[in-house]
mmCIF file of C-alpha atoms in Angstrom:
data_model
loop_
_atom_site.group_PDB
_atom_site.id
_atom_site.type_symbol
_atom_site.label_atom_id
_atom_site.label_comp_id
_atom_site.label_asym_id
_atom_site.label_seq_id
_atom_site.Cartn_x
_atom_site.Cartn_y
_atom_site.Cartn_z
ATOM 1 C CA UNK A 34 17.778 -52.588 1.057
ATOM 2 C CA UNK A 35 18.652 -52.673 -2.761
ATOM 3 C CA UNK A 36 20.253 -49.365 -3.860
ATOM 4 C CA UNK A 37 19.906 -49.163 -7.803
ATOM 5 C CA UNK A 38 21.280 -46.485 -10.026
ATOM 6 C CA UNK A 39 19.108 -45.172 -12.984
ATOM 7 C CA UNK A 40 20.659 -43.382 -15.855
ATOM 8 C CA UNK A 41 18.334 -41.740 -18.152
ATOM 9 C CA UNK A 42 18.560 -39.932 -21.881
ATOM 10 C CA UNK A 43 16.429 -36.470 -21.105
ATOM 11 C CA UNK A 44 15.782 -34.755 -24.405
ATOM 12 C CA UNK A 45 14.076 -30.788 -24.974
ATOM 13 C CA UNK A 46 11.538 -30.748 -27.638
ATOM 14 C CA UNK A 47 12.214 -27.734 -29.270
ATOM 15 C CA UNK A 48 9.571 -27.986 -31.817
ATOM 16 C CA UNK A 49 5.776 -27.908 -32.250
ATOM 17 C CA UNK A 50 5.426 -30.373 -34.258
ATOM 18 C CA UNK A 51 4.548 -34.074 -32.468
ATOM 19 C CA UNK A 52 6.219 -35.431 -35.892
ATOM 20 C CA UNK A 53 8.834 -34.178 -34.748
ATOM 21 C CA UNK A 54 9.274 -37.467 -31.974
ATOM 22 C CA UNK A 55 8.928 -39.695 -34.936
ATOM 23 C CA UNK A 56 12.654 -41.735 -33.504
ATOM 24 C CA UNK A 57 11.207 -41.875 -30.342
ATOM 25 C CA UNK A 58 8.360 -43.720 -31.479
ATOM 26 C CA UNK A 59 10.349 -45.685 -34.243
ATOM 27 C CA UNK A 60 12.887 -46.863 -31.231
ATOM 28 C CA UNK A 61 10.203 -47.261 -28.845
ATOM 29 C CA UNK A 62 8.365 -49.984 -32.155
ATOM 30 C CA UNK A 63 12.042 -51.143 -32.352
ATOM 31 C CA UNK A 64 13.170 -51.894 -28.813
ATOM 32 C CA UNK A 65 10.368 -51.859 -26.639
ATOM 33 C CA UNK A 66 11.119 -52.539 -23.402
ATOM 34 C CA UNK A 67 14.748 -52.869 -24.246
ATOM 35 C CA UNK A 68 14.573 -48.894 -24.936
ATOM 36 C CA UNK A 69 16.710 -47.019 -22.298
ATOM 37 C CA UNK A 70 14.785 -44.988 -20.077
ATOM 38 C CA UNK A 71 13.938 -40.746 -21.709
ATOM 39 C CA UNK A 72 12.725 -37.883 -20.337
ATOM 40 C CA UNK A 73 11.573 -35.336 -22.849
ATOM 41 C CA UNK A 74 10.841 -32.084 -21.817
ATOM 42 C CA UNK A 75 8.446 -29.342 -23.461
ATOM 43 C CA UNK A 76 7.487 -26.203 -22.934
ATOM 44 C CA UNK A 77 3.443 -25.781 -22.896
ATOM 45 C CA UNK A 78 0.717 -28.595 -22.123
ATOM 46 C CA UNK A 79 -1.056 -28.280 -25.299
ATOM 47 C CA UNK A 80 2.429 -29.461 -27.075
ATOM 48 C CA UNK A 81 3.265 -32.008 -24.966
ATOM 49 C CA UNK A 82 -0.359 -33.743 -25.687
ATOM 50 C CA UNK A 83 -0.004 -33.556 -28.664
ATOM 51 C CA UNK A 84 3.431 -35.046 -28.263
ATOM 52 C CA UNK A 85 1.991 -38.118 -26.044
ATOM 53 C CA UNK A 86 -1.410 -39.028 -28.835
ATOM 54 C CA UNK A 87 1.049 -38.995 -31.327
ATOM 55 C CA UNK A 88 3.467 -41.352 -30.418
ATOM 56 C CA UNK A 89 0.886 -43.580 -28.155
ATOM 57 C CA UNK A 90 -0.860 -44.507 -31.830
ATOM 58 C CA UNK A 91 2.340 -44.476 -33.749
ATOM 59 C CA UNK A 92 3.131 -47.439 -31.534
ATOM 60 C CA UNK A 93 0.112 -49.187 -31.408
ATOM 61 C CA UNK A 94 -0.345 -48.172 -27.441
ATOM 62 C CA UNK A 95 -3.758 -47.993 -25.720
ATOM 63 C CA UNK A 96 -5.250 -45.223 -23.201
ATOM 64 C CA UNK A 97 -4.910 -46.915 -19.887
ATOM 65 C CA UNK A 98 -2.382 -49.651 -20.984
ATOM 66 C CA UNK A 99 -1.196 -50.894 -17.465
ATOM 67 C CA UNK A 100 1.944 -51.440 -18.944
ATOM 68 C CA UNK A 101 2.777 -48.165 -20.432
ATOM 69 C CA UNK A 102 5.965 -47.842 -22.781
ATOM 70 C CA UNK A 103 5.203 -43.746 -23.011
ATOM 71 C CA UNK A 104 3.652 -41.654 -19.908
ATOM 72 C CA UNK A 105 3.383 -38.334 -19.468
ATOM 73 C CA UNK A 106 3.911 -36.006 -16.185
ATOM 74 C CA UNK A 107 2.867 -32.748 -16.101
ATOM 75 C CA UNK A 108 1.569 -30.231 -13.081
ATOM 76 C CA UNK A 109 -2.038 -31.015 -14.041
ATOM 77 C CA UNK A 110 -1.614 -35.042 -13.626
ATOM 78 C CA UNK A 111 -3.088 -36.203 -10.212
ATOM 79 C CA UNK A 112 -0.797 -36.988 -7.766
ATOM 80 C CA UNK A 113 -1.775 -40.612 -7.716
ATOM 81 C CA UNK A 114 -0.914 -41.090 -11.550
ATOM 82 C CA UNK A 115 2.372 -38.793 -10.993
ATOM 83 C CA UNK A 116 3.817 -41.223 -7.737
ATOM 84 C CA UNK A 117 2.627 -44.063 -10.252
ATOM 85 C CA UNK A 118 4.718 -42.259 -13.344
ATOM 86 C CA UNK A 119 8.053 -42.160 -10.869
ATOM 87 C CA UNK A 120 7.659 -45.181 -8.718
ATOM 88 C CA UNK A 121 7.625 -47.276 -12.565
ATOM 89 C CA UNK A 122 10.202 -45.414 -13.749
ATOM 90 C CA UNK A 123 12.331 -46.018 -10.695
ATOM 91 C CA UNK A 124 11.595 -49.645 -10.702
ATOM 92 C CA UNK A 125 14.526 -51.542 -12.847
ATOM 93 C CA UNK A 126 11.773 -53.441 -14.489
ATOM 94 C CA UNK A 127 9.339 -50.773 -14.902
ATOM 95 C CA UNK A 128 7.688 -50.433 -18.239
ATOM 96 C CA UNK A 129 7.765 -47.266 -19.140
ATOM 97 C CA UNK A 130 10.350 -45.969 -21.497
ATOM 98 C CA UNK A 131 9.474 -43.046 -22.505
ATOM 99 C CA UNK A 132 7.822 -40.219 -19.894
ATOM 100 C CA UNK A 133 6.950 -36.773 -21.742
ATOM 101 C CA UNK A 134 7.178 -33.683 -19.161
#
């Protein structure tokens, strides 16, 4: 068994406004899947929403993409999309980037 060890950039929004994640979506554009792996944090559901439509149009991403750069996790995602949210982050090749919390 493979043992791999994950290092990720975790972030707390501290603002209202989704504007405010502009670099995230400007390095997300930029790097793609090159983009280390982020965890951003918020405070309230209605924010982080926001947060998510924001930067999924700023970088061109679709609802349902299979190959999400940006996901979000949050205690009213299903359990089946939140195993699917940490088993691709876990996986070295995963493809999302970005997960808003």
């Amino acid at each position: 068994m493979h043992s791999f060890h994950f290092s990720y950039h975790v972030i707390s929004a501290t603002h209202d406004s989704p504007s405010n994640l502009r670099f995230i979506a400007e390095l997300l554009k930029l790097k793609q899947q090159e983009m280390e792996k982020t965890l951003v944090f918020f405070n309230n559901i209605p924010t982080l929403v926001d947060a998510y439509t924001y930067v999924r149009e700023a970088i061109g991403q679709s609802v349902g993409d299979p190959n999400p750069l940006i996901s979000m996790y949050m205690s009213i995602t299903s359990s089946e999309r939140k195993a699917a949210v940490v088993e691709d982050l876990n996986n070295p090749i995963g493809s999302s980037r970005v997960v808003l919390c």
